[in-house]
XYZ file of C-alpha atoms in Angstrom:
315
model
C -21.887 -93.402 5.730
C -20.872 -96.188 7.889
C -20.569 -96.531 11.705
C -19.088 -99.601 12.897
C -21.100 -102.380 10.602
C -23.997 -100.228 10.716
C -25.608 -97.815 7.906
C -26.685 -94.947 8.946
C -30.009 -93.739 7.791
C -30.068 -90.225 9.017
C -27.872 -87.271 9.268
C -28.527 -84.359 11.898
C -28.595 -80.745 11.307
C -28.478 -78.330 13.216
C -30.488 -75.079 12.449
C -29.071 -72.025 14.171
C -31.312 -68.741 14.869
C -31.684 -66.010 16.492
C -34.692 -63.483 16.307
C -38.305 -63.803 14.781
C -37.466 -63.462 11.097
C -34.414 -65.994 11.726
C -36.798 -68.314 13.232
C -39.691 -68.529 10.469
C -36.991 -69.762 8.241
C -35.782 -72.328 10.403
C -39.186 -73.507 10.867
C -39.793 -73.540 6.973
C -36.100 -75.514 6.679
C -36.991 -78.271 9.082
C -40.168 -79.508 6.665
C -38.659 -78.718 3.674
C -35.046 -80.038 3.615
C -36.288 -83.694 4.826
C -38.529 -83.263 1.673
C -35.692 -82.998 -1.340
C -33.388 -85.582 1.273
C -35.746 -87.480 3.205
C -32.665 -88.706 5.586
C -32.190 -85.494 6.953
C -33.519 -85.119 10.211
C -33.240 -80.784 11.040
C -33.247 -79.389 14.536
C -33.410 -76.209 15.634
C -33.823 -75.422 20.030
C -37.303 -73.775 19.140
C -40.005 -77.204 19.721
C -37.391 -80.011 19.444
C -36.682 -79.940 23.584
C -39.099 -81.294 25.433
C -40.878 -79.953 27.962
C -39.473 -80.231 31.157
C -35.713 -81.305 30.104
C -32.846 -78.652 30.762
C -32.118 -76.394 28.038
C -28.211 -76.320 27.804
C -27.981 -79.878 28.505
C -30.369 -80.696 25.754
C -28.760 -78.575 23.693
C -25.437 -79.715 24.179
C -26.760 -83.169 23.485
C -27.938 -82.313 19.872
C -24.777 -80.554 18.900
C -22.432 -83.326 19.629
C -24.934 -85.250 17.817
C -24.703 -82.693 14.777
C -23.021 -83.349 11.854
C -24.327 -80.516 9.884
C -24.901 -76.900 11.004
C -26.582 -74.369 8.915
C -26.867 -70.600 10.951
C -29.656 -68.451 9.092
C -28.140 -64.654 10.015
C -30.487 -61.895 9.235
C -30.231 -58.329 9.293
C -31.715 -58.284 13.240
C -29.499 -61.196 13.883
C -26.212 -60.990 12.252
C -24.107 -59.700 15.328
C -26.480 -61.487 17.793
C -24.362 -63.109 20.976
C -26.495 -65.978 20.732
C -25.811 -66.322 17.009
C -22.197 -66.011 18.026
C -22.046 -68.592 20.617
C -24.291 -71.333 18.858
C -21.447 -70.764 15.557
C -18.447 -71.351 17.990
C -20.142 -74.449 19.399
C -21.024 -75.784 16.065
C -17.545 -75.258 14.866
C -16.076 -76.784 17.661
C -18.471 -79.803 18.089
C -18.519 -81.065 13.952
C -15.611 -82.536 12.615
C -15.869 -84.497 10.112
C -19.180 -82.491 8.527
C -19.575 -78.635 7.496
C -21.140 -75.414 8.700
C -22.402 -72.711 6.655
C -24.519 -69.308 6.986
C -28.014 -69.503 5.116
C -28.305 -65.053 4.619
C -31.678 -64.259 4.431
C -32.783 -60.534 3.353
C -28.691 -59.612 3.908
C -25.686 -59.333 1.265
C -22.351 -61.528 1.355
C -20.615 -57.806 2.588
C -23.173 -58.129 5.547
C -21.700 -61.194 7.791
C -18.609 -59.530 9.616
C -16.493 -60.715 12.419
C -16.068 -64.632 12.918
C -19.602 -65.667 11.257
C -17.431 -64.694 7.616
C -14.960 -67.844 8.263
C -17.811 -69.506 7.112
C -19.585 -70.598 3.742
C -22.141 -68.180 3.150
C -25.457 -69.596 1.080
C -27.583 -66.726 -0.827
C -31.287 -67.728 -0.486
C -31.595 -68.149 -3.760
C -32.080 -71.388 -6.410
C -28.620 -71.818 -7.688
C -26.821 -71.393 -3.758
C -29.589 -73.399 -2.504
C -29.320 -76.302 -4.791
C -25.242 -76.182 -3.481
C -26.214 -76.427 0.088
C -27.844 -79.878 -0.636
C -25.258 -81.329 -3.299
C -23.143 -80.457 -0.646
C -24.789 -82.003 2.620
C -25.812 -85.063 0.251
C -21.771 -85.877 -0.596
C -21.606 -85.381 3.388
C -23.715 -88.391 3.720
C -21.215 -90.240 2.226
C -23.055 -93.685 1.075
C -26.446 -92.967 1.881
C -26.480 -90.273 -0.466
C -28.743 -90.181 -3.029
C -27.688 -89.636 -7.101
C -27.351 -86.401 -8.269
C -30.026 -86.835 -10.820
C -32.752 -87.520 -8.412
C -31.699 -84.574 -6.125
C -31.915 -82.490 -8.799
C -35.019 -83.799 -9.626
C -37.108 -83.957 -6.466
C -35.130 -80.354 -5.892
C -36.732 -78.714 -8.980
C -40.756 -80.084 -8.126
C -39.944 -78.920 -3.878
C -38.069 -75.387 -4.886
C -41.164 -73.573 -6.037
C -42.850 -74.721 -2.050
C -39.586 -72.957 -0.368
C -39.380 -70.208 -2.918
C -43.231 -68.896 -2.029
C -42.790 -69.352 1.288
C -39.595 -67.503 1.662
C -41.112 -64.398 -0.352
C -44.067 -64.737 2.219
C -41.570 -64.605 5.579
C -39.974 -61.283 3.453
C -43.251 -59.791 2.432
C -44.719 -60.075 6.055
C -41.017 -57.817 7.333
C -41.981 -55.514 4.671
C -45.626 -55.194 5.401
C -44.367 -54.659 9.465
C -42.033 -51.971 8.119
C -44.902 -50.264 6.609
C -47.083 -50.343 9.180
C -44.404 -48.473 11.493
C -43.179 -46.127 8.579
C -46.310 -43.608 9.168
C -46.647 -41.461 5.656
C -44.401 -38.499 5.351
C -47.435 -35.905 5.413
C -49.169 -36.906 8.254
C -45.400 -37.114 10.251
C -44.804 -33.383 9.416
C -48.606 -32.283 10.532
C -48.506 -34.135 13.643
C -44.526 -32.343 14.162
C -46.106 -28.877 12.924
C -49.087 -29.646 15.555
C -46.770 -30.489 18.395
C -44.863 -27.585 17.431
C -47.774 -25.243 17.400
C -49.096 -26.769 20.839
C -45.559 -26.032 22.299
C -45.526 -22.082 21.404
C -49.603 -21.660 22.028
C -49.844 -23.293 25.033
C -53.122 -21.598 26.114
C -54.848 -22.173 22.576
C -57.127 -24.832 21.854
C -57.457 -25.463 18.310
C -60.690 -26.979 16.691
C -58.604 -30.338 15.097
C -56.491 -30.809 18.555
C -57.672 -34.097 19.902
C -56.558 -34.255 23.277
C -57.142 -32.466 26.381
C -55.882 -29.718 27.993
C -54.942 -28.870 31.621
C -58.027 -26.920 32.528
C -56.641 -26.333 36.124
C -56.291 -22.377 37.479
C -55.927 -22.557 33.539
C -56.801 -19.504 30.799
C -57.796 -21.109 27.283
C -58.086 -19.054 24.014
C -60.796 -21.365 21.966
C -59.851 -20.607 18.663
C -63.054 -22.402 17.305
C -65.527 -20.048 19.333
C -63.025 -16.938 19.218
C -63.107 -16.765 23.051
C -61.036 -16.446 26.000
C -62.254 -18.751 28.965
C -61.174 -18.761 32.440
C -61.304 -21.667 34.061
C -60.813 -21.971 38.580
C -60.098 -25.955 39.777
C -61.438 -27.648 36.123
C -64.604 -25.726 36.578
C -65.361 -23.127 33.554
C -66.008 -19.459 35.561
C -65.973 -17.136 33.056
C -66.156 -16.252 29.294
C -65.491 -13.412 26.893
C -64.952 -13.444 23.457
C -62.979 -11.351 21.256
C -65.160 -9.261 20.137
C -65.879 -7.845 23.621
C -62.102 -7.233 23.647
C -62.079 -4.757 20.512
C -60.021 -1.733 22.040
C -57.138 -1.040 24.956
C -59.803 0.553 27.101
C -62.179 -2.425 26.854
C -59.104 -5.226 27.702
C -57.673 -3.087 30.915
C -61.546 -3.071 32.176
C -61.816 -6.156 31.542
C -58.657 -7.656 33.446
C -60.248 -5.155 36.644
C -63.173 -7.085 36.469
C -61.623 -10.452 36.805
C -59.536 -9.747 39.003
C -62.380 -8.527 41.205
C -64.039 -11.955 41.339
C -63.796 -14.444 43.971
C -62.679 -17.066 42.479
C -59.507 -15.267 40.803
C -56.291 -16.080 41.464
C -52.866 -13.433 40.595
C -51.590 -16.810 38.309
C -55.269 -16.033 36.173
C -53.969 -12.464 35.442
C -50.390 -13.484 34.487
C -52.471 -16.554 32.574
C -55.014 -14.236 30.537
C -52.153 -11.706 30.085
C -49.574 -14.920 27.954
C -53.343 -15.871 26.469
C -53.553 -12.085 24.928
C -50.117 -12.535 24.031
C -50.322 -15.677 21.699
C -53.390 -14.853 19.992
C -51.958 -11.428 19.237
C -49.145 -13.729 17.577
C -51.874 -16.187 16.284
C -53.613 -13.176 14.480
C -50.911 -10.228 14.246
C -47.730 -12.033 14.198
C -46.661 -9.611 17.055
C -47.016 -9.373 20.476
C -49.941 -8.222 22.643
C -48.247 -4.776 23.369
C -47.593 -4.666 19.493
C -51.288 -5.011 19.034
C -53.228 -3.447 22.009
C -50.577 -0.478 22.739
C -47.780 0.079 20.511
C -45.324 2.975 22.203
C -48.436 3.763 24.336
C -50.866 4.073 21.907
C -54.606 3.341 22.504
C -55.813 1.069 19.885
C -58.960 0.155 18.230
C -58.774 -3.729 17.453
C -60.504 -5.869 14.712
C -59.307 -9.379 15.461
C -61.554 -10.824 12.224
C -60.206 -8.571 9.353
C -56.206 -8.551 11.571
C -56.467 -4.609 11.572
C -55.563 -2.142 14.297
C -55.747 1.161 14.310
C -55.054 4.553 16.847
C -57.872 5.920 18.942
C -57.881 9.842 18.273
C -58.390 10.670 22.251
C -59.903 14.225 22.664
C -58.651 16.283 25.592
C -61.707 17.291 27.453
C -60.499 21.400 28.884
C -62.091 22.232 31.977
């Protein structure tokens, strides 16, 4: 290509991106495409400003200067605004050379809106090969033959090829790592679950902390109810010591004879009594302790309950 009396020696192409994946291929594009054509000089807005000079002016600079633009869409990127706006500028600024989409990781059925005006180039061999034929005949007489690009194209594809699988495999290997495995999604779910309907019960694999404030706490490890006043543990009993109706209504007298208990620590102990009757029972704490008013004789361990036969003491 001639300007003036003057060959020119090198063409300028502009690489278009727009997110991370976007920009490890324009990165890989600016070394390798000056390898198959060695007078293409790529640049993309990532390292090519200096330091120091103003962005849009800079920018502005290297599109007018453009003769080539090549806008690598992704799935993150393809409806990007700054995708959008760097295509409109490249379209308006070029003339006499092309523009075309490079899809990476995306289908042809992908590229909507104004980005599918454009060529779109699969990143694969055959489309590949196409994009240079067709930015060498855009050189005009500094072109090089067909027969050498095809030629120094074949020994530089397999370089472009690895390193392309390696920008995909590294998105798949981040997918991964946020896709946590289906089983341990549905404990954690059942666990949060669980923690939302016992929310006095402290279960041996839980592995964060309760609120131990003014707080009662069925231990499901130790099989006891604890009582706690401030975060300081004041009292303990375990269910075994709560084995019949009479034993549970002395039991709540006692506490709430202590000095340290608070009317919230009876309505507390009285939900506790109510979720591990769930826990073990399936029913409720009147269900278990004093069905229709029933006195009951308890066995938490083996989940049976059975009536007290009261004898009426005759003066």
């Amino acid at each position: 290509m001639y300007v003036g009396s003057k060959l020119k020696k090198t063409m300028n192409i502009f690489l278009s991106w727009s997110g991370e994946q976007s920009k490890k291929v324009a990165e890989l594009l600016k070394i390798w495409l000056p390898s198959v054509i060695q007078s293409l000089k790529p640049f993309y807005s990532s390292t090519d400003i200096e330091k120091g000079k103003r962005w849009d002016n800079e920018l502005s600079k290297k599109l007018n200067e453009t003769e080539f633009g090549i806008i690598i869409l992704t799935e993150e990127n393809r409806t990007a605004p700054w995708i959008m706006f760097e295509a409109g500028a490249l379209a308006k600024n070029i003339e006499t050379g092309r523009v075309c989409t490079f899809l990476f990781d995306i289908k042809d059925t992908d590229v909507i809106g104004p980005l599918s005006s454009f060529q779109n180039t699969k990143s694969t061999k055959k489309d590949i090969l196409k994009l240079l034929e067709d930015i060498n005949e855009t050189i005009g007489t500094n072109k090089i033959s067909k027969e050498v690009l095809v030629r120094v194209f074949e020994k530089m594809w397999p370089d472009l090829e690895n390193e392309l699988k390696k920008i995909l495999d590294s998105k798949k290997d981040k997918s991964k790592e946020e896709l946590r495995p289906e089983r341990e999604l549905i404990e954690e779910s059942l666990r949060i679950l669980r923690n939302m309907h016992f929310r006095h019960t402290v279960f041996s694999s839980d592995d964060f902390e309760f609120d131990r404030h003014d707080k009662v706490i069925f231990d499901k490890k130790t099989e006891a109810i604890i009582f706690y006043s401030g975060e300081n543990e004041n009292y303990w009993i375990g269910l075994d010591q709560l084995k019949d109706t009479a034993e549970i209504i002395d039991f709540i007298f006692q506490v709430s004879a202590k000095g340290w208990c608070k009317s919230k620590h009876i309505k507390e102990f009285v939900d506790c009594l109510n979720e591990v009757s769930d826990l073990y029972f399936n029913t409720s704490a009147q269900g278990v302790i004093c069905p229709f008013g029933s006195f009951m004789k308890i066995n938490w361990n083996k989940k049976e309950k059975k009536k007290l036969i009261l004898k009426e003491v005759s003066e």
